[in-house]
mmCIF file of C-alpha atoms and ligand atoms in Angstrom:
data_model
loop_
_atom_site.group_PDB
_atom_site.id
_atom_site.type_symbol
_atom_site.label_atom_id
_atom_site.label_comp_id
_atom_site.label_asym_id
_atom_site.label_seq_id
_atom_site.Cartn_x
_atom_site.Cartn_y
_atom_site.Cartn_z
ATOM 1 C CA UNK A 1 0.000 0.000 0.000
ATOM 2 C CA UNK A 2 1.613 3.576 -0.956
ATOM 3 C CA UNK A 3 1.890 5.699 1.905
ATOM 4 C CA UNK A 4 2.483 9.265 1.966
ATOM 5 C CA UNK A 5 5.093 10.595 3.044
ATOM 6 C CA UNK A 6 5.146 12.610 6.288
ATOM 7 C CA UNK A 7 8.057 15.759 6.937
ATOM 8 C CA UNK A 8 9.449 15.060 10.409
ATOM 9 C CA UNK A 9 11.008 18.004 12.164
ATOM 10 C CA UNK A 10 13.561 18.424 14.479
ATOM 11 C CA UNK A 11 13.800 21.209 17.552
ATOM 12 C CA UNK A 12 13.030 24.778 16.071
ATOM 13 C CA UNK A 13 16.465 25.366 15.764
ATOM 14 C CA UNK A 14 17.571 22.322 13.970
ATOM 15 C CA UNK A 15 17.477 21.070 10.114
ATOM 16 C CA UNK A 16 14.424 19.893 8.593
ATOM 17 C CA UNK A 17 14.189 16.952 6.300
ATOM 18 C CA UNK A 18 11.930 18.122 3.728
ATOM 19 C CA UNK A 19 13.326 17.401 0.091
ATOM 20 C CA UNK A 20 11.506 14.687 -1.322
ATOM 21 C CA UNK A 21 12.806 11.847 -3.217
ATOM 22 C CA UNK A 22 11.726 9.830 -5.723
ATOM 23 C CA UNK A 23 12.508 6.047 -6.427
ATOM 24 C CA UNK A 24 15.955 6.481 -8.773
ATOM 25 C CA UNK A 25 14.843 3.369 -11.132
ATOM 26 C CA UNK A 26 11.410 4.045 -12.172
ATOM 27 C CA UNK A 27 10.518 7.287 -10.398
ATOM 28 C CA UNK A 28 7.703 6.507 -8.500
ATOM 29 C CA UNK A 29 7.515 9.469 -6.035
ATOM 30 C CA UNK A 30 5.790 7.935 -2.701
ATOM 31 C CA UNK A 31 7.000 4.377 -1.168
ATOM 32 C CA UNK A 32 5.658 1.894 1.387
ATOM 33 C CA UNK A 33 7.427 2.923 5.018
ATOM 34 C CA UNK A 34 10.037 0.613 6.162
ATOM 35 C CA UNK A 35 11.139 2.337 9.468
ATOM 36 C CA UNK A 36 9.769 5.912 10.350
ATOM 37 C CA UNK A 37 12.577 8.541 10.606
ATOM 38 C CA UNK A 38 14.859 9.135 13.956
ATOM 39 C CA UNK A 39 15.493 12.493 13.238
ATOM 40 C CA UNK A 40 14.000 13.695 16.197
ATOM 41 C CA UNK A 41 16.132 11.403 18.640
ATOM 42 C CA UNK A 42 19.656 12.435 16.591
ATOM 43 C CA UNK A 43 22.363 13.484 18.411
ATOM 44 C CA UNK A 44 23.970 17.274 17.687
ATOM 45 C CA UNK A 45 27.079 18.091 18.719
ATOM 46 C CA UNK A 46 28.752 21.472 18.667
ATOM 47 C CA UNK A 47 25.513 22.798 17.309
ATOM 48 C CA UNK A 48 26.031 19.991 14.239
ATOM 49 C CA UNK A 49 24.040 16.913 13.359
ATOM 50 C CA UNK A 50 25.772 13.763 13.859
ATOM 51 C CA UNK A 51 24.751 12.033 10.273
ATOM 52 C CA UNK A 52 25.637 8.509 11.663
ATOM 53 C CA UNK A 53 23.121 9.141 15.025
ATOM 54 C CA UNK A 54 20.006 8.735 12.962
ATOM 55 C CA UNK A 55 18.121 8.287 9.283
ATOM 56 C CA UNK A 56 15.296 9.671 7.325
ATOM 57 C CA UNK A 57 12.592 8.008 6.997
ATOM 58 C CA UNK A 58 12.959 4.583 4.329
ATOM 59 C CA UNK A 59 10.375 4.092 1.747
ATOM 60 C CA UNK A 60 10.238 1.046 -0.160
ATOM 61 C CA UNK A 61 9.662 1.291 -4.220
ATOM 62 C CA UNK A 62 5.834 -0.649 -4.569
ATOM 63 C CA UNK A 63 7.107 -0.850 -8.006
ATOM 64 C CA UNK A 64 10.803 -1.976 -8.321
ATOM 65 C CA UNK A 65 11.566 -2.816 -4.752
ATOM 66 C CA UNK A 66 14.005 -0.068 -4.665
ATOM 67 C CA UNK A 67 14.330 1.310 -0.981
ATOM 68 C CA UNK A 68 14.878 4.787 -0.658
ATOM 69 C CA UNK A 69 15.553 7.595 1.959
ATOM 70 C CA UNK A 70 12.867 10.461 1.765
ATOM 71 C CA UNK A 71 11.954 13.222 2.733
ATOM 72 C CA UNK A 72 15.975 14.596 3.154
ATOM 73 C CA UNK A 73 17.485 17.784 3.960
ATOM 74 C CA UNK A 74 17.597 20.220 1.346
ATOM 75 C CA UNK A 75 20.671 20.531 -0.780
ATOM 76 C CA UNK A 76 22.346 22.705 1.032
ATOM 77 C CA UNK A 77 21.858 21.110 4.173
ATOM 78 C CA UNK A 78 22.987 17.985 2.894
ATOM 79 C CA UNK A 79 26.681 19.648 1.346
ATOM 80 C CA UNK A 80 27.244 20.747 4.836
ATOM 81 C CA UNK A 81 27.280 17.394 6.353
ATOM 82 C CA UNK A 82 29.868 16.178 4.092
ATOM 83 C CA UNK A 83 31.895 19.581 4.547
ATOM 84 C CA UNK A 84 31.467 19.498 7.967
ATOM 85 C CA UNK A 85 33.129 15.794 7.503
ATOM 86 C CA UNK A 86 37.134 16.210 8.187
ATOM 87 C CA UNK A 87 37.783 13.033 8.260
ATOM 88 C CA UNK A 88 39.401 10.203 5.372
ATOM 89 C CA UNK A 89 36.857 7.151 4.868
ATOM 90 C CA UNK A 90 39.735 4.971 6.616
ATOM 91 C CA UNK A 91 39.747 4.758 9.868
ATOM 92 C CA UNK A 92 43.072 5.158 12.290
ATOM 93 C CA UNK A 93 44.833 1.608 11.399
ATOM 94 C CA UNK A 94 42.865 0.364 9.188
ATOM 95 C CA UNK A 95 44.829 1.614 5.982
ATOM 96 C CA UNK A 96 46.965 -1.726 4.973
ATOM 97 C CA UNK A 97 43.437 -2.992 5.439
ATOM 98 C CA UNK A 98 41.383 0.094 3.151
ATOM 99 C CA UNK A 99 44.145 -1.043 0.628
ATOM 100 C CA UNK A 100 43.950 -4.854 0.807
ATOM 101 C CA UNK A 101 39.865 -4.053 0.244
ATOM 102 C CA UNK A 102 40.401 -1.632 -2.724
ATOM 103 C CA UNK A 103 43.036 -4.636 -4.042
ATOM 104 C CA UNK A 104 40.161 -6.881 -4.204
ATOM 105 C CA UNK A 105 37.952 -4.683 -6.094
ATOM 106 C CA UNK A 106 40.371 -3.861 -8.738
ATOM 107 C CA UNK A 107 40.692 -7.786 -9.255
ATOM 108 C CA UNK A 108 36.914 -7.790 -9.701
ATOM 109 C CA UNK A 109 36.323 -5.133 -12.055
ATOM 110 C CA UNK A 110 40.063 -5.794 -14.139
ATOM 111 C CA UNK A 111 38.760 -8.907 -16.632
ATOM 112 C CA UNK A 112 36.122 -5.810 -17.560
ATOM 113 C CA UNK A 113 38.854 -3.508 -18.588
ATOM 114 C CA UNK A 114 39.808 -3.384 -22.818
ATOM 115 C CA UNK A 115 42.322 -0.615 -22.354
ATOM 116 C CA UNK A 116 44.548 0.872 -19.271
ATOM 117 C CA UNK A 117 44.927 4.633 -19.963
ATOM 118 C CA UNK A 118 43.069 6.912 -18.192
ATOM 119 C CA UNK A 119 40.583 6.047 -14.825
ATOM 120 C CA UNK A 120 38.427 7.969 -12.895
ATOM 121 C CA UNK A 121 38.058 7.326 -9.307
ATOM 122 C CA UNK A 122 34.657 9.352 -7.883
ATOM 123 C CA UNK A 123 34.986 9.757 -4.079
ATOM 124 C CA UNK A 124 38.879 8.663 -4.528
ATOM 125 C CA UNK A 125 39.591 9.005 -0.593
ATOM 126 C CA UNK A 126 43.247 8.625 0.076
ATOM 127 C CA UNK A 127 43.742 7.425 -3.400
ATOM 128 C CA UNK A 128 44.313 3.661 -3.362
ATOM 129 C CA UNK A 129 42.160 2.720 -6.018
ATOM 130 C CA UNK A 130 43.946 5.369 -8.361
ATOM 131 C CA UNK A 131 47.421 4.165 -6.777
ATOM 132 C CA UNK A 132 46.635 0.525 -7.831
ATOM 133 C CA UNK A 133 45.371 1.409 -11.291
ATOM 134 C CA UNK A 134 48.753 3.341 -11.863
ATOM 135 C CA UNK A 135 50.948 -0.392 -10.431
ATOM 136 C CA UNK A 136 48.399 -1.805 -13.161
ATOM 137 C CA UNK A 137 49.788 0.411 -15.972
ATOM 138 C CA UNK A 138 47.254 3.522 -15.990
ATOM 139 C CA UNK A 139 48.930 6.589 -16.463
ATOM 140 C CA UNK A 140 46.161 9.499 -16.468
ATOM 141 C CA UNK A 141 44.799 9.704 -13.312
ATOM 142 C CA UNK A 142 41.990 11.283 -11.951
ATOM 143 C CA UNK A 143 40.278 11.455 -8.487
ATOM 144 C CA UNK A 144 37.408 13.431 -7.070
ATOM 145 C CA UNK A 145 37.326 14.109 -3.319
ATOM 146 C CA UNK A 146 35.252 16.829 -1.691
ATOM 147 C CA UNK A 147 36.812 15.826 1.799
ATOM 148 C CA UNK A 148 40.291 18.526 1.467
ATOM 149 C CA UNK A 149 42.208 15.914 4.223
ATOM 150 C CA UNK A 150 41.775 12.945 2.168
ATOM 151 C CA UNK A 151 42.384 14.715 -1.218
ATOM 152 C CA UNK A 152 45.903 16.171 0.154
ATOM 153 C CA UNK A 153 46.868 12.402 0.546
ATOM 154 C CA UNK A 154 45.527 11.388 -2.817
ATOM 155 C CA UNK A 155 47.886 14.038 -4.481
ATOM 156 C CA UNK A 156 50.667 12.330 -3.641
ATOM 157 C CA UNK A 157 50.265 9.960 -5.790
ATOM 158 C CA UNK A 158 52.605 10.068 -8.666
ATOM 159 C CA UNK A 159 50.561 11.654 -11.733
ATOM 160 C CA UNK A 160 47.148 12.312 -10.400
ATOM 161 C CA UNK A 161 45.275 14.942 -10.462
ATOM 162 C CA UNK A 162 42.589 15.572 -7.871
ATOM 163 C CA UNK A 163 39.830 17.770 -7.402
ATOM 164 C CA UNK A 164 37.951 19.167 -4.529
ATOM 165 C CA UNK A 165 35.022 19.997 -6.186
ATOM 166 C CA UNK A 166 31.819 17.639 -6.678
ATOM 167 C CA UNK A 167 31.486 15.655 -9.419
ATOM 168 C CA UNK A 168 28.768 17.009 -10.952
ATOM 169 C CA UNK A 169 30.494 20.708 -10.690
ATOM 170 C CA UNK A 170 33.719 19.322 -12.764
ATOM 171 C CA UNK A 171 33.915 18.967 -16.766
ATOM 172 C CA UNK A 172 35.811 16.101 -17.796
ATOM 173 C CA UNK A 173 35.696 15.425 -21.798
ATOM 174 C CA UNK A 174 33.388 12.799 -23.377
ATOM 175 C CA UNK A 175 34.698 9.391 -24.620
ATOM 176 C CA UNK A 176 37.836 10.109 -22.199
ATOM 177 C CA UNK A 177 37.851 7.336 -19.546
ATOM 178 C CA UNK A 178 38.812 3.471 -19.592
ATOM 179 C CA UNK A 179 37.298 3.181 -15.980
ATOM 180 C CA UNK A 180 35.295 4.663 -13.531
ATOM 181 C CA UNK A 181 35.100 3.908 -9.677
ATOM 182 C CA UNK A 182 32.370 4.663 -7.660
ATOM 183 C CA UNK A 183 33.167 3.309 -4.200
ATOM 184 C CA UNK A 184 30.743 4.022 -2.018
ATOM 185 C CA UNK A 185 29.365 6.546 -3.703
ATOM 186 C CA UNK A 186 25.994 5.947 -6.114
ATOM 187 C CA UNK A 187 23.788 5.273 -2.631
ATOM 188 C CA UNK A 188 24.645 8.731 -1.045
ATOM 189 C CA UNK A 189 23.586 10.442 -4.489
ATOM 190 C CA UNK A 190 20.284 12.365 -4.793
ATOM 191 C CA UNK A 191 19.803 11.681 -8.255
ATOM 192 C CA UNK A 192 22.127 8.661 -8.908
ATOM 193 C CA UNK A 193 20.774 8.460 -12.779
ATOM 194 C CA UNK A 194 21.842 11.591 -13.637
ATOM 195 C CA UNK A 195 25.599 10.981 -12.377
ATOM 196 C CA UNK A 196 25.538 7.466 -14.045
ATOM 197 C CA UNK A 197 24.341 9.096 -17.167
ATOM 198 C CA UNK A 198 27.746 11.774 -16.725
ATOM 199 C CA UNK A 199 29.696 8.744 -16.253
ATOM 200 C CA UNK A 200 28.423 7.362 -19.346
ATOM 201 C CA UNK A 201 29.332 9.932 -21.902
ATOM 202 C CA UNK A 202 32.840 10.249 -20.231
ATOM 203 C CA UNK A 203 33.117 6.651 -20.499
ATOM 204 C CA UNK A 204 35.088 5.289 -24.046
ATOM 205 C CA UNK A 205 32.534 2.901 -25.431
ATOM 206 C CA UNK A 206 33.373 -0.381 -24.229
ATOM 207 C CA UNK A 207 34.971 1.173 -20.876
ATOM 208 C CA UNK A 208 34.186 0.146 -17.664
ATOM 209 C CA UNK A 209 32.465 1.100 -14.657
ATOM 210 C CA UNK A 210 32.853 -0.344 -11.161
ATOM 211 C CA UNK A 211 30.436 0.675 -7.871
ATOM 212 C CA UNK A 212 30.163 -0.666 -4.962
ATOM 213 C CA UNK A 213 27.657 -0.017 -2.173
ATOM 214 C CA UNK A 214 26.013 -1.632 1.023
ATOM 215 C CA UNK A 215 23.567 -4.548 0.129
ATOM 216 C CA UNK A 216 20.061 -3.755 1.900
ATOM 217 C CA UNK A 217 19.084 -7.461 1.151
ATOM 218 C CA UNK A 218 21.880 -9.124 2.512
ATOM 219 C CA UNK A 219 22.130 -11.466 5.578
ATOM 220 C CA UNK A 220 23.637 -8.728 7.839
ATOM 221 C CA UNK A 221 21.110 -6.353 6.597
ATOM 222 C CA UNK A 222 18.312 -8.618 7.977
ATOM 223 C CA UNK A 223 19.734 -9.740 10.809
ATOM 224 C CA UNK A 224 20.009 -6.005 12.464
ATOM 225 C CA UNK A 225 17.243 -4.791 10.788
ATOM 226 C CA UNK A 226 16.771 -1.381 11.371
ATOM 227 C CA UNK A 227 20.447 -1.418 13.145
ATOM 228 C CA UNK A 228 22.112 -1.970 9.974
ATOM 229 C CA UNK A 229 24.490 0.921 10.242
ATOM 230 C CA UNK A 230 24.020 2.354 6.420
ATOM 231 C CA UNK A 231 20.616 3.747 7.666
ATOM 232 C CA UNK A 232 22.136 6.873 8.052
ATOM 233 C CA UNK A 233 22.265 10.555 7.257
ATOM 234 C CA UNK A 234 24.473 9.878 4.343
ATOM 235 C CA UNK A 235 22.691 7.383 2.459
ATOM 236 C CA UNK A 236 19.484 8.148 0.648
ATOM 237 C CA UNK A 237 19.297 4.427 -1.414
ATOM 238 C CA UNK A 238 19.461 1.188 -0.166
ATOM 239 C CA UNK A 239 20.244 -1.546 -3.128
ATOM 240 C CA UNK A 240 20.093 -5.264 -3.329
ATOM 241 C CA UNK A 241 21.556 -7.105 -6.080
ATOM 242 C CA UNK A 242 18.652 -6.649 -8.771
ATOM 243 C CA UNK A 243 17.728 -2.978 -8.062
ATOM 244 C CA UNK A 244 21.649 -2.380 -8.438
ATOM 245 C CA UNK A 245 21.151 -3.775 -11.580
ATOM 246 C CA UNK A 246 18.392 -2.489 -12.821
ATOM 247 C CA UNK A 247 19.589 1.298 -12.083
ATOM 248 C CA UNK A 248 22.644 0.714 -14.438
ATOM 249 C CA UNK A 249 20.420 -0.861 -17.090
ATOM 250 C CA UNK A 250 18.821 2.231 -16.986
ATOM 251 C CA UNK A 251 21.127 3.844 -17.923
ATOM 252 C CA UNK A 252 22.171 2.114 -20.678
ATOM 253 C CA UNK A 253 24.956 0.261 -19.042
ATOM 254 C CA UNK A 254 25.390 -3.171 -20.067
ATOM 255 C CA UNK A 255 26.061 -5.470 -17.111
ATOM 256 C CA UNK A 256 29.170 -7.925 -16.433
ATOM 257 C CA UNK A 257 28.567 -8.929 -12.689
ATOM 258 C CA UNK A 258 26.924 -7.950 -9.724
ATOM 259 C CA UNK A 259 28.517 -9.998 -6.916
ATOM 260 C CA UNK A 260 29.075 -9.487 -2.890
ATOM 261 C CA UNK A 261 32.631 -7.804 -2.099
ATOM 262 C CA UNK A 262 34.480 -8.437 0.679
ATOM 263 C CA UNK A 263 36.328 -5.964 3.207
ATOM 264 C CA UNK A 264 39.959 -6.377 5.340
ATOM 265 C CA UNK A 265 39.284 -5.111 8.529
ATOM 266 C CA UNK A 266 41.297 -5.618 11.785
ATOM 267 C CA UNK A 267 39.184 -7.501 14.606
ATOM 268 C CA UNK A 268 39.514 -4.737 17.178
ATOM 269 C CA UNK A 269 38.030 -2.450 14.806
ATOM 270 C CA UNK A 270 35.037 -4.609 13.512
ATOM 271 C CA UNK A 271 34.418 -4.946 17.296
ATOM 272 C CA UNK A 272 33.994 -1.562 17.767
ATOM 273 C CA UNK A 273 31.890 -1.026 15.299
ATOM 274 C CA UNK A 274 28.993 -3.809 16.317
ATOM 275 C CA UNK A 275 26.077 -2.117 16.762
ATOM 276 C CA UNK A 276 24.925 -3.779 19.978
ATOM 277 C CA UNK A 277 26.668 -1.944 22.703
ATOM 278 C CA UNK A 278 25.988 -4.781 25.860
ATOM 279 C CA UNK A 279 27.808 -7.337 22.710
ATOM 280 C CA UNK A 280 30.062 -4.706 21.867
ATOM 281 C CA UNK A 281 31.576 -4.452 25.772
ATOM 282 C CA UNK A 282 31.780 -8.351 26.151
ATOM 283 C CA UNK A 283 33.514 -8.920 22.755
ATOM 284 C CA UNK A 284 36.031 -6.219 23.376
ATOM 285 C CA UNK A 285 37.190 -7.161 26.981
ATOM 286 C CA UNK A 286 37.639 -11.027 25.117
ATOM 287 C CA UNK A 287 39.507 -10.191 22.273
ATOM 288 C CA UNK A 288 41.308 -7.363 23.773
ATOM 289 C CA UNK A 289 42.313 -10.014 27.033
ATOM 290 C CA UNK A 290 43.936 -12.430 24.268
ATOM 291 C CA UNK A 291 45.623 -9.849 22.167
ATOM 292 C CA UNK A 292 43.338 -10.302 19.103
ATOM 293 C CA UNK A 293 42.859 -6.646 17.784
ATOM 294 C CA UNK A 294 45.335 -6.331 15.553
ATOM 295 C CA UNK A 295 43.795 -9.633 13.369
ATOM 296 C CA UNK A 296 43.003 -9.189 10.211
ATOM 297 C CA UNK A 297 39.282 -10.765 9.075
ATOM 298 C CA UNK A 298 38.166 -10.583 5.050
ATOM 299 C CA UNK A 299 34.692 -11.029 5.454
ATOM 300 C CA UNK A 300 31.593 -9.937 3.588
ATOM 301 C CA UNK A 301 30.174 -7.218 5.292
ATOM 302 C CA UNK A 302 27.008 -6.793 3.880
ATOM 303 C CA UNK A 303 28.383 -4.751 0.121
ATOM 304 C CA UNK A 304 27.753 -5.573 -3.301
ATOM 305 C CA UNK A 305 29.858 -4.291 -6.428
ATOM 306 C CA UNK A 306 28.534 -4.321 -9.944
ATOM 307 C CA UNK A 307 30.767 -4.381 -13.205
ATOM 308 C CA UNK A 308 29.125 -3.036 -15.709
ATOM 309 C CA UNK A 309 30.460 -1.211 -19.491
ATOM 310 C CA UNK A 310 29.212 1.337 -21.616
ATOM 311 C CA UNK A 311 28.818 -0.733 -24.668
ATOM 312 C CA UNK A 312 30.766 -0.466 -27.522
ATOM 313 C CA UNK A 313 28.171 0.200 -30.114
ATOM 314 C CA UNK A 314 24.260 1.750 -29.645
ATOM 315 C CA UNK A 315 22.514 -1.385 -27.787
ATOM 316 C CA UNK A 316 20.166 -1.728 -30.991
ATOM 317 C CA UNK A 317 23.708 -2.523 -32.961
ATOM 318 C CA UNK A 318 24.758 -4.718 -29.473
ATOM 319 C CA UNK A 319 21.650 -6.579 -30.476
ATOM 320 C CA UNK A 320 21.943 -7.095 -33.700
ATOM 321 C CA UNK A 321 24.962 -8.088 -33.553
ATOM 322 C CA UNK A 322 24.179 -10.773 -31.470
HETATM 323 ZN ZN1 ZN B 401 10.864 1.994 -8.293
#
């Protein structure tokens, strides 16, 4: 049953979430509530919102499935919690593992790849995805980073250029890239179609694209519920496998895999991280008491990463060729 959607408010003084969304695959603008919003209960510090303290309210597509964060804060509102974010996306050590994880996705997405000349990283962080590219024989590379402490570190990477600015605010030329990496990054967009379609025409035909974001459907997702910790501030869609899919057949990708990644993390810091703080205290005294934090688990946490390429010729041609 569609439900409307209802604007929930904070304190007088704080940000309202009322920027409605609409379902990114087939644009259905009103969803069946999964979980009412928690904005009211967030936590504010130094007269800030803590984006990881609560979520919007999540809709569920009653067309595609596709579930969806909405009502949100206006645009502005919603630059200024990544701004306010000083941070890199890798925690205090954890970057042996960040790399190790970025490793793994360039072994995914590499089979995909015709030529090895220029990539794209979108949300590049510290830069290891562009780093391993260039080891793998790229030699134009390009990152985007809003997040000025993270960017600093990806300019140290021999060749690369970086830019602060957002995606959609930089001009790259058509036909220009071999790859494009999106770690992270399509489920925090507003209108993830229209970046995909940007990604597209910068694309060579027959280059590559590789995203990877948290899996709404999988086991971990279920098992927590409405714990999972991507219902959050920053995220405004929630894929599963097919939805994934679907969004990049939509825009006129042509899809090579859609399979669950895995991420290195040290023990001590996936500890700290569990959501459940009475399971959180036991685990820690145990591992900390025989000297397990610095262990490093691969596990799948819950992500999926899709492979997909802008096809060589018009699909119609694709077809007939077939
Ligand atoms: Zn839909």
């Amino acid at each position: 049953m569609a439900t409307s959607v209802t604007v929930q408010r904070l304190d007088s003084s704080g940000p309202e979430a009322s920027q409605q969304l609409c379902c990114a695959i087939c644009g259905t603008p009103e969803g069946e509530i999964v979980y009412r919003s928690t904005l009211a209960d967030a936590t504010i510090r130094d007269g800030r919102i803590d984006p990881y303290s609560a979520h919007y309210q999540i809709n569920r597509c009653p067309r595609c499935g596709l579930v969806f964060s909405s009502p949100i804060f206006d645009t502005e509102q919603v630059r200024e919690l990544y701004v306010a974010s000083t941070e890199t996306n890798i925690a205090v050590g954890e970057d042996a593992n960040g790399r190790r994880t970025m490793e793994r996705y360039y072994a995914l997405l590499r089979p995909a790849l015709t030529r090895r000349e220029r990539v794209l990283d979108i949300g590049c962080d510290v830069g290891h995805m562009l780093d391993i590219a260039r080891l793998d024989g790229f030699s134009g590379l390009h990152g985007v980073e809003p997040v000025g402490a993270a960017a600093r570190v990806a300019e140290t990477i021999p060749g690369a250029t970086i830019t602060t600015d957002f995606y959609e605010d930089h001009a790259y030329p058509p036909d220009y890239f071999d790859l494009i990496t999106l770690i992270h990054v399509v489920d925090h967009l507003v209108e993830p179609s229209m970046l995909l379609e940007r990604a597209w025409k910068q694309l060579k035909p027959g280059g590559a694209i590789f995203a990877v974001v948290h899996n709404s459907d999988s086991l971990l997702a279920r098992a927590l519920g409405e714990r999972f910790p991507p219902y959050n501030l920053f995220h405004n869609y929630f894929f599963s496998s097919s939805t994934l899919a679907r969004l990049f057949q939509k825009c006129a990708f042509e899809i090579v895999d859609v399979v669950p990644t895995y991420n290195s993390y040290s023990l001590g810091f996936l500890v700290d991280k569990t959501p459940i703080p009475p399971i959180r205290r036991v685990v820690a005294r145990v591992v900390t008491l025989a000297h397990l934090n610095a262990l490093v688990l691969t596990i799948p946490l819950g992500n999926i990463g899709i492979v997909a390429r802008r096809p060589l010729a018009s699909s119609d041609d694709a077809r007939s060729r077939r």
